[in-house]
Amino acid sequence: MNDLEFAVLDDEKSDKMLEKIKDIIADYAGISKEDITPDTLFFADLNMDSMEILGMICKIEEEFGTELPTEEIKNIYSVGDLQKFLEERNLQVPGSR
């Protein structure tokens, strides 16, 4: 595989990761996933309070089969932050190979 093929695979994995995150957030927050972008802020844009965010994080943990350390969660403000956090841990998108 060349570098371009790896880049395409990384982009596909990143797109799948974002779509899964958007699905979870949309379901949890009761909004359309089309309204969610990487720049969407949990507090300001989704009007989620800290308890709602913790509930959503629990759902993310359940779906991805991981535990997100509390000290690191406090640095996640946007959907893109969450995506980057999960990707940096090389987590697999549930239901994909």
N, CA, C and O atoms as a Tinker XYZ file with bonds, in Angstrom:
   388  protein
     1  N      0.835000   -1.180000    0.000000    73     2
     2  CA     0.000000    0.000000    0.000000    64     1     3
     3  C      0.881000    1.245000    0.000000    63     2     4     5
     4  O      1.876000    1.308000    0.722000    81     3
     5  N      0.519000    2.218000   -0.797000    73     3     6
     6  CA     1.300000    3.452000   -0.811000    64     5     7
     7  C      0.687000    4.474000    0.149000    63     6     8     9
     8  O     -0.366000    4.241000    0.742000    81     7
     9  N      1.373000    5.612000    0.284000    73     7    10
    10  CA     0.928000    6.647000    1.226000    64     9    11
    11  C     -0.466000    7.169000    0.900000    63    10    12    13
    12  O     -1.248000    7.458000    1.806000    81    11
    13  N     -0.779000    7.293000   -0.380000    73    11    14
    14  CA    -2.097000    7.779000   -0.792000    64    13    15
    15  C     -3.190000    6.801000   -0.363000    63    14    16    17
    16  O     -4.249000    7.217000    0.107000    81    15
    17  N     -2.937000    5.516000   -0.523000    73    15    18
    18  CA    -3.924000    4.511000   -0.111000    64    17    19
    19  C     -4.143000    4.544000    1.392000    63    18    20    21
    20  O     -5.276000    4.411000    1.854000    81    19
    21  N     -3.065000    4.719000    2.167000    73    19    22
    22  CA    -3.203000    4.842000    3.615000    64    21    23
    23  C     -3.995000    6.091000    3.982000    63    22    24    25
    24  O     -4.826000    6.050000    4.890000    81    23
    25  N     -3.749000    7.197000    3.291000    73    23    26
    26  CA    -4.469000    8.444000    3.564000    64    25    27
    27  C     -5.958000    8.275000    3.289000    63    26    28    29
    28  O     -6.788000    8.774000    4.049000    81    27
    29  N     -6.302000    7.577000    2.210000    73    27    30
    30  CA    -7.709000    7.345000    1.885000    64    29    31
    31  C     -8.360000    6.480000    2.953000    63    30    32    33
    32  O     -9.488000    6.749000    3.366000    81    31
    33  N     -7.656000    5.439000    3.403000    73    31    34
    34  CA    -8.194000    4.585000    4.470000    64    33    35
    35  C     -8.384000    5.368000    5.758000    63    34    36    37
    36  O     -9.386000    5.193000    6.451000    81    35
    37  N     -7.412000    6.245000    6.090000    73    35    38
    38  CA    -7.536000    7.073000    7.283000    64    37    39
    39  C     -8.726000    8.017000    7.175000    63    38    40    41
    40  O     -9.456000    8.210000    8.146000    81    39
    41  N     -8.926000    8.607000    5.993000    73    39    42
    42  CA   -10.067000    9.502000    5.788000    64    41    43
    43  C    -11.385000    8.746000    5.932000    63    42    44    45
    44  O    -12.334000    9.251000    6.532000    81    43
    45  N    -11.440000    7.539000    5.383000    73    43    46
    46  CA   -12.660000    6.727000    5.495000    64    45    47
    47  C    -12.937000    6.367000    6.943000    63    46    48    49
    48  O    -14.082000    6.432000    7.391000    81    47
    49  N    -11.900000    5.989000    7.679000    73    47    50
    50  CA   -12.061000    5.649000    9.098000    64    49    51
    51  C    -12.526000    6.880000    9.881000    63    50    52    53
    52  O    -13.403000    6.783000   10.739000    81    51
    53  N    -11.936000    8.030000    9.579000    73    51    54
    54  CA   -12.299000    9.273000   10.254000    64    53    55
    55  C    -13.756000    9.650000    9.944000    63    54    56    57
    56  O    -14.491000   10.081000   10.833000    81    55
    57  N    -14.165000    9.486000    8.683000    73    55    58
    58  CA   -15.554000    9.783000    8.299000    64    57    59
    59  C    -16.529000    8.861000    9.034000    63    58    60    61
    60  O    -17.574000    9.303000    9.510000    81    59
    61  N    -16.174000    7.565000    9.121000    73    59    62
    62  CA   -17.032000    6.612000    9.833000    64    61    63
    63  C    -17.111000    6.952000   11.314000    63    62    64    65
    64  O    -18.173000    6.854000   11.928000    81    63
    65  N    -15.977000    7.354000   11.882000    73    63    66
    66  CA   -15.933000    7.736000   13.292000    64    65    67
    67  C    -16.863000    8.925000   13.526000    63    66    68    69
    68  O    -17.666000    8.915000   14.459000    81    67
    69  N    -16.755000    9.943000   12.682000    73    67    70
    70  CA   -17.596000   11.132000   12.836000    64    69    71
    71  C    -19.073000   10.772000   12.698000    63    70    72    73
    72  O    -19.898000   11.249000   13.478000    81    71
    73  N    -19.413000    9.949000   11.731000    73    71    74
    74  CA   -20.816000    9.560000   11.537000    64    73    75
    75  C    -21.362000    8.809000   12.750000    63    74    76    77
    76  O    -22.504000    9.029000   13.153000    81    75
    77  N    -20.558000    7.929000   13.328000    73    75    78
    78  CA   -20.997000    7.186000   14.513000    64    77    79
    79  C    -21.196000    8.127000   15.691000    63    78    80    81
    80  O    -22.180000    8.013000   16.421000    81    79
    81  N    -20.274000    9.048000   15.876000    73    79    82
    82  CA   -20.395000   10.030000   16.959000    64    81    83
    83  C    -21.650000   10.873000   16.759000    63    82    84    85
    84  O    -22.396000   11.115000   17.708000    81    83
    85  N    -21.883000   11.319000   15.534000    73    83    86
    86  CA   -23.071000   12.125000   15.236000    64    85    87
    87  C    -24.350000   11.332000   15.506000    63    86    88    89
    88  O    -25.317000   11.875000   16.040000    81    87
    89  N    -24.356000   10.042000   15.134000    73    87    90
    90  CA   -25.523000    9.188000   15.413000    64    89    91
    91  C    -25.817000    9.136000   16.905000    63    90    92    93
    92  O    -26.963000    9.295000   17.326000    81    91
    93  N    -24.786000    8.916000   17.693000    73    91    94
    94  CA   -24.954000    8.803000   19.153000    64    93    95
    95  C    -25.443000   10.115000   19.741000    63    94    96    97
    96  O    -26.372000   10.130000   20.549000    81    95
    97  N    -24.818000   11.221000   19.335000    73    95    98
    98  CA   -25.206000   12.530000   19.873000    64    97    99
    99  C    -26.623000   12.881000   19.452000    63    98   100   101
   100  O    -27.413000   13.347000   20.273000    81    99
   101  N    -26.954000   12.665000   18.192000    73    99   102
   102  CA   -28.297000   12.983000   17.694000    64   101   103
   103  C    -29.346000   12.190000   18.463000    63   102   104   105
   104  O    -30.376000   12.732000   18.863000    81   103
   105  N    -29.080000   10.909000   18.667000    73   103   106
   106  CA   -30.009000   10.055000   19.409000    64   105   107
   107  C    -30.120000   10.518000   20.860000    63   106   108   109
   108  O    -31.218000   10.611000   21.409000    81   107
   109  N    -28.992000   10.801000   21.462000    73   107   110
   110  CA   -28.982000   11.190000   22.873000    64   109   111
   111  C    -29.615000   12.564000   23.086000    63   110   112   113
   112  O    -30.380000   12.757000   24.031000    81   111
   113  N    -29.298000   13.515000   22.210000    73   111   114
   114  CA   -29.773000   14.896000   22.382000    64   113   115
   115  C    -31.118000   15.149000   21.714000    63   114   116   117
   116  O    -31.724000   16.203000   21.909000    81   115
   117  N    -31.590000   14.175000   20.920000    73   115   118
   118  CA   -32.878000   14.343000   20.256000    64   117   119
   119  C    -32.867000   15.404000   19.167000    63   118   120   121
   120  O    -33.835000   16.146000   18.996000    81   119
   121  N    -31.751000   15.469000   18.425000    73   119   122
   122  CA   -31.644000   16.435000   17.339000    64   121   123
   123  C    -31.269000   15.705000   16.053000    63   122   124   125
   124  O    -30.912000   14.527000   16.078000    81   123
   125  N    -31.354000   16.408000   14.944000    73   123   126
   126  CA   -30.982000   15.849000   13.651000    64   125   127
   127  C    -29.462000   15.798000   13.532000    63   126   128   129
   128  O    -28.775000   16.756000   13.886000    81   127
   129  N    -28.942000   14.680000   13.034000    73   127   130
   130  CA   -27.485000   14.582000   12.910000    64   129   131
   131  C    -26.945000   15.529000   11.849000    63   130   132   133
   132  O    -25.751000   15.829000   11.845000    81   131
   133  N    -27.805000   16.007000   10.946000    73   131   134
   134  CA   -27.375000   16.990000    9.957000    64   133   135
   135  C    -27.015000   18.323000   10.619000    63   134   136   137
   136  O    -26.302000   19.138000   10.034000    81   135
   137  N    -27.512000   18.540000   11.845000    73   135   138
   138  CA   -27.215000   19.769000   12.580000    64   137   139
   139  C    -25.897000   19.688000   13.348000    63   138   140   141
   140  O    -25.495000   20.649000   14.005000    81   139
   141  N    -25.228000   18.540000   13.262000    73   139   142
   142  CA   -24.007000   18.309000   14.030000    64   141   143
   143  C    -22.807000   18.313000   13.090000    63   142   144   145
   144  O    -22.789000   17.605000   12.083000    81   143
   145  N    -21.805000   19.120000   13.436000    73   143   146
   146  CA   -20.550000   19.178000   12.683000    64   145   147
   147  C    -19.397000   19.003000   13.673000    63   146   148   149
   148  O    -19.617000   19.011000   14.884000    81   147
   149  N    -18.185000   18.848000   13.174000    73   147   150
   150  CA   -17.056000   18.771000   14.108000    64   149   151
   151  C    -16.912000   20.021000   14.978000    63   150   152   153
   152  O    -16.363000   19.952000   16.077000    81   151
   153  N    -17.399000   21.152000   14.494000    73   151   154
   154  CA   -17.290000   22.400000   15.255000    64   153   155
   155  C    -18.411000   22.585000   16.278000    63   154   156   157
   156  O    -18.382000   23.543000   17.051000    81   155
   157  N    -19.387000   21.694000   16.296000    73   155   158
   158  CA   -20.509000   21.810000   17.220000    64   157   159
   159  C    -20.016000   21.703000   18.656000    63   158   160   161
   160  O    -19.341000   20.745000   19.031000    81   159
   161  N    -20.369000   22.712000   19.450000    73   159   162
   162  CA   -19.985000   22.755000   20.867000    64   161   163
   163  C    -21.105000   22.163000   21.716000    63   162   164   165
   164  O    -22.280000   22.469000   21.510000    81   163
   165  N    -20.733000   21.314000   22.671000    73   163   166
   166  CA   -21.730000   20.654000   23.500000    64   165   167
   167  C    -22.522000   21.638000   24.352000    63   166   168   169
   168  O    -23.747000   21.538000   24.428000    81   167
   169  N    -21.841000   22.588000   24.996000    73   167   170
   170  CA   -22.538000   23.545000   25.855000    64   169   171
   171  C    -23.261000   24.614000   25.044000    63   170   172   173
   172  O    -24.471000   24.791000   25.185000    81   171
   173  N    -22.532000   25.318000   24.205000    73   171   174
   174  CA   -23.078000   26.484000   23.511000    64   173   175
   175  C    -24.065000   26.135000   22.407000    63   174   176   177
   176  O    -25.112000   26.773000   22.294000    81   175
   177  N    -23.750000   25.135000   21.591000    73   175   178
   178  CA   -24.588000   24.825000   20.436000    64   177   179
   179  C    -25.700000   23.823000   20.743000    63   178   180   181
   180  O    -26.812000   23.942000   20.228000    81   179
   181  N    -25.394000   22.846000   21.575000    73   179   182
   182  CA   -26.390000   21.812000   21.885000    64   181   183
   183  C    -27.111000   22.070000   23.203000    63   182   184   185
   184  O    -28.028000   21.338000   23.576000    81   183
   185  N    -26.686000   23.122000   23.902000    73   183   186
   186  CA   -27.305000   23.488000   25.181000    64   185   187
   187  C    -27.347000   22.324000   26.158000    63   186   188   189
   188  O    -28.313000   22.165000   26.904000    81   187
   189  N    -26.297000   21.513000   26.152000    73   187   190
   190  CA   -26.209000   20.385000   27.071000    64   189   191
   191  C    -25.554000   20.864000   28.364000    63   190   192   193
   192  O    -24.590000   21.630000   28.337000    81   191
   193  N    -26.083000   20.409000   29.486000    73   191   194
   194  CA   -25.421000   20.719000   30.748000    64   193   195
   195  C    -24.427000   19.594000   31.063000    63   194   196   197
   196  O    -24.345000   18.606000   30.333000    81   195
   197  N    -23.682000   19.755000   32.145000    73   195   198
   198  CA   -22.622000   18.796000   32.448000    64   197   199
   199  C    -23.158000   17.388000   32.691000    63   198   200   201
   200  O    -22.500000   16.415000   32.324000    81   199
   201  N    -24.321000   17.257000   33.291000    73   199   202
   202  CA   -24.903000   15.930000   33.522000    64   201   203
   203  C    -25.310000   15.269000   32.208000    63   202   204   205
   204  O    -25.139000   14.061000   32.043000    81   203
   205  N    -25.842000   16.046000   31.282000    73   203   206
   206  CA   -26.205000   15.507000   29.963000    64   205   207
   207  C    -24.959000   15.070000   29.193000    63   206   208   209
   208  O    -24.965000   14.046000   28.510000    81   207
   209  N    -23.907000   15.848000   29.310000    73   207   210
   210  CA   -22.661000   15.491000   28.632000    64   209   211
   211  C    -22.096000   14.204000   29.221000    63   210   212   213
   212  O    -21.626000   13.336000   28.485000    81   211
   213  N    -22.141000   14.078000   30.539000    73   211   214
   214  CA   -21.664000   12.841000   31.163000    64   213   215
   215  C    -22.493000   11.640000   30.716000    63   214   216   217
   216  O    -21.941000   10.568000   30.469000    81   215
   217  N    -23.792000   11.806000   30.609000    73   215   218
   218  CA   -24.646000   10.733000   30.118000    64   217   219
   219  C    -24.292000   10.346000   28.700000    63   218   220   221
   220  O    -24.251000    9.163000   28.363000    81   219
   221  N    -24.037000   11.340000   27.870000    73   219   222
   222  CA   -23.656000   11.080000   26.488000    64   221   223
   223  C    -22.294000   10.373000   26.435000    63   222   224   225
   224  O    -22.098000    9.455000   25.640000    81   223
   225  N    -21.369000   10.802000   27.276000    73   223   226
   226  CA   -20.044000   10.167000   27.336000    64   225   227
   227  C    -20.192000    8.697000   27.743000    63   226   228   229
   228  O    -19.488000    7.838000   27.213000    81   227
   229  N    -21.098000    8.402000   28.674000    73   227   230
   230  CA   -21.352000    7.003000   29.063000    64   229   231
   231  C    -21.826000    6.196000   27.865000    63   230   232   233
   232  O    -21.420000    5.047000   27.690000    81   231
   233  N    -22.673000    6.781000   27.048000    73   231   234
   234  CA   -23.163000    6.110000   25.836000    64   233   235
   235  C    -22.014000    5.890000   24.846000    63   234   236   237
   236  O    -21.928000    4.830000   24.226000    81   235
   237  N    -21.145000    6.872000   24.699000    73   235   238
   238  CA   -19.970000    6.745000   23.833000    64   237   239
   239  C    -19.087000    5.600000   24.347000    63   238   240   241
   240  O    -18.632000    4.764000   23.567000    81   239
   241  N    -18.849000    5.570000   25.654000    73   239   242
   242  CA   -18.033000    4.510000   26.244000    64   241   243
   243  C    -18.635000    3.134000   25.966000    63   242   244   245
   244  O    -17.927000    2.192000   25.610000    81   243
   245  N    -19.928000    3.038000   26.130000    73   243   246
   246  CA   -20.626000    1.777000   25.887000    64   245   247
   247  C    -20.495000    1.348000   24.424000    63   246   248   249
   248  O    -20.176000    0.194000   24.138000    81   247
   249  N    -20.739000    2.264000   23.514000    73   247   250
   250  CA   -20.698000    1.957000   22.086000    64   249   251
   251  C    -19.297000    1.573000   21.608000    63   250   252   253
   252  O    -19.142000    0.664000   20.792000    81   251
   253  N    -18.276000    2.270000   22.122000    73   251   254
   254  CA   -16.916000    2.037000   21.671000    64   253   255
   255  C    -16.162000    1.035000   22.537000    63   254   256   257
   256  O    -15.022000    0.683000   22.233000    81   255
   257  N    -16.792000    0.578000   23.607000    73   255   258
   258  CA   -16.162000   -0.421000   24.458000    64   257   259
   259  C    -14.901000    0.075000   25.144000    63   258   260   261
   260  O    -13.903000   -0.640000   25.227000    81   259
   261  N    -14.958000    1.300000   25.632000    73   259   262
   262  CA   -13.793000    1.894000   26.278000    64   261   263
   263  C    -14.242000    2.745000   27.451000    63   262   264   265
   264  O    -15.434000    2.991000   27.636000    81   263
   265  N    -13.288000    3.185000   28.232000    73   263   266
   266  CA   -13.569000    4.100000   29.322000    64   265   267
   267  C    -12.781000    5.376000   29.078000    63   266   268   269
   268  O    -11.575000    5.335000   28.835000    81   267
   269  N    -13.460000    6.493000   29.143000    73   267   270
   270  CA   -12.804000    7.778000   28.925000    64   269   271
   271  C    -12.437000    8.367000   30.287000    63   270   272   273
   272  O    -13.318000    8.624000   31.108000    81   271
   273  N    -11.143000    8.583000   30.531000    73   271   274
   274  CA   -10.706000    9.116000   31.824000    64   273   275
   275  C    -11.333000   10.486000   32.116000    63   274   276   277
   276  O    -11.324000   11.385000   31.275000    81   275
   277  N    -11.867000   10.615000   33.316000    73   275   278
   278  CA   -12.551000   11.849000   33.718000    64   277   279
   279  C    -11.670000   13.073000   33.539000    63   278   280   281
   280  O    -12.148000   14.120000   33.103000    81   279
   281  N    -10.389000   12.958000   33.870000    73   279   282
   282  CA    -9.499000   14.124000   33.772000    64   281   283
   283  C     -9.301000   14.568000   32.325000    63   282   284   285
   284  O     -8.948000   15.721000   32.075000    81   283
   285  N     -9.526000   13.666000   31.372000    73   283   286
   286  CA    -9.386000   14.037000   29.967000    64   285   287
   287  C    -10.705000   14.499000   29.353000    63   286   288   289
   288  O    -10.705000   15.278000   28.400000    81   287
   289  N    -11.817000   14.029000   29.887000    73   287   290
   290  CA   -13.131000   14.425000   29.372000    64   289   291
   291  C    -13.344000   15.928000   29.507000    63   290   292   293
   292  O    -13.981000   16.550000   28.657000    81   291
   293  N    -12.815000   16.500000   30.564000    73   291   294
   294  CA   -13.036000   17.932000   30.796000    64   293   295
   295  C    -12.408000   18.815000   29.722000    63   294   296   297
   296  O    -12.682000   20.014000   29.672000    81   295
   297  N    -11.570000   18.237000   28.863000    73   295   298
   298  CA   -10.952000   18.986000   27.768000    64   297   299
   299  C    -11.668000   18.782000   26.439000    63   298   300   301
   300  O    -11.181000   19.220000   25.397000    81   299
   301  N    -12.816000   18.123000   26.469000    73   299   302
   302  CA   -13.588000   17.866000   25.257000    64   301   303
   303  C    -14.761000   18.845000   25.217000    63   302   304   305
   304  O    -15.703000   18.729000   26.000000    81   303
   305  N    -14.693000   19.801000   24.303000    73   303   306
   306  CA   -15.714000   20.838000   24.210000    64   305   307
   307  C    -16.603000   20.703000   22.976000    63   306   308   309
   308  O    -17.743000   21.167000   22.959000    81   307
   309  N    -16.057000   20.057000   21.945000    73   307   310
   310  CA   -16.781000   19.983000   20.677000    64   309   311
   311  C    -16.818000   18.545000   20.165000    63   310   312   313
   312  O    -16.135000   17.659000   20.678000    81   311
   313  N    -17.631000   18.349000   19.149000    73   311   314
   314  CA   -17.720000   17.044000   18.494000    64   313   315
   315  C    -16.355000   16.678000   17.911000    63   314   316   317
   316  O    -15.937000   15.523000   17.998000    81   315
   317  N    -15.666000   17.640000   17.325000    73   315   318
   318  CA   -14.338000   17.399000   16.772000    64   317   319
   319  C    -13.328000   16.999000   17.840000    63   318   320   321
   320  O    -12.476000   16.142000   17.605000    81   319
   321  N    -13.424000   17.623000   19.020000    73   319   322
   322  CA   -12.551000   17.235000   20.139000    64   321   323
   323  C    -12.781000   15.771000   20.509000    63   322   324   325
   324  O    -11.830000   15.023000   20.737000    81   323
   325  N    -14.037000   15.376000   20.565000    73   323   326
   326  CA   -14.381000   14.000000   20.907000    64   325   327
   327  C    -13.874000   13.039000   19.834000    63   326   328   329
   328  O    -13.317000   11.986000   20.146000    81   327
   329  N    -14.069000   13.407000   18.579000    73   327   330
   330  CA   -13.595000   12.572000   17.475000    64   329   331
   331  C    -12.076000   12.388000   17.556000    63   330   332   333
   332  O    -11.577000   11.267000   17.455000    81   331
   333  N    -11.357000   13.475000   17.736000    73   331   334
   334  CA    -9.895000   13.418000   17.824000    64   333   335
   335  C     -9.462000   12.551000   19.004000    63   334   336   337
   336  O     -8.543000   11.742000   18.880000    81   335
   337  N    -10.115000   12.718000   20.131000    73   335   338
   338  CA    -9.811000   11.944000   21.335000    64   337   339
   339  C     -9.943000   10.449000   21.055000    63   338   340   341
   340  O     -9.059000    9.670000   21.414000    81   339
   341  N    -11.042000   10.044000   20.414000    73   339   342
   342  CA   -11.276000    8.626000   20.120000    64   341   343
   343  C    -10.296000    8.109000   19.068000    63   342   344   345
   344  O     -9.784000    6.995000   19.185000    81   343
   345  N    -10.039000    8.912000   18.048000    73   343   346
   346  CA    -9.120000    8.492000   16.989000    64   345   347
   347  C     -7.694000    8.333000   17.507000    63   346   348   349
   348  O     -6.982000    7.422000   17.086000    81   347
   349  N     -7.270000    9.209000   18.416000    73   347   350
   350  CA    -5.931000    9.117000   18.979000    64   349   351
   351  C     -5.730000    7.829000   19.763000    63   350   352   353
   352  O     -4.596000    7.390000   19.955000    81   351
   353  N     -6.802000    7.230000   20.210000    73   351   354
   354  CA    -6.733000    5.973000   20.950000    64   353   355
   355  C     -6.916000    4.758000   20.030000    63   354   356   357
   356  O     -7.006000    3.618000   20.485000    81   355
   357  N     -6.968000    5.038000   18.730000    73   355   358
   358  CA    -7.115000    3.982000   17.705000    64   357   359
   359  C     -8.298000    3.068000   17.955000    63   358   360   361
   360  O     -8.228000    1.862000   17.720000    81   359
   361  N     -9.388000    3.652000   18.435000    73   359   362
   362  CA   -10.593000    2.861000   18.669000    64   361   363
   363  C    -11.274000    2.561000   17.350000    63   362   364   365
   364  O    -11.294000    3.391000   16.442000    81   363
   365  N    -11.829000    1.373000   17.255000    73   363   366
   366  CA   -12.559000    0.961000   16.068000    64   365   367
   367  C    -13.993000    1.464000   16.139000    63   366   368   369
   368  O    -14.608000    1.477000   17.205000    81   367
   369  N    -14.508000    1.871000   15.011000    73   367   370
   370  CA   -15.900000    2.281000   14.934000    64   369   371
   371  C    -16.759000    1.022000   15.069000    63   370   372   373
   372  O    -16.582000    0.071000   14.308000    81   371
   373  N    -17.687000    1.007000   16.028000    73   371   374
   374  CA   -18.528000   -0.175000   16.196000    64   373   375
   375  C    -19.229000   -0.559000   14.898000    63   374   376   377
   376  O    -19.790000    0.294000   14.210000    81   375
   377  N    -19.192000   -1.845000   14.572000    73   375   378
   378  CA   -19.862000   -2.333000   13.374000    64   377   379
   379  C    -19.069000   -2.210000   12.096000    63   378   380   381
   380  O    -19.585000   -2.521000   11.022000    81   379
   381  N    -17.803000   -1.758000   12.180000    73   379   382
   382  CA   -16.999000   -1.652000   10.956000    64   381   383
   383  C    -15.703000   -2.446000   11.136000    63   382   384   385
   384  O    -15.279000   -2.743000   12.253000    81   383
   385  N    -15.120000   -2.762000   10.049000    73   383   386
   386  CA   -13.843000   -3.506000   10.051000    64   385   387
   387  C    -12.854000   -2.807000    9.172000    63   386   388
   388  O    -11.720000   -3.265000    9.033000    81   387
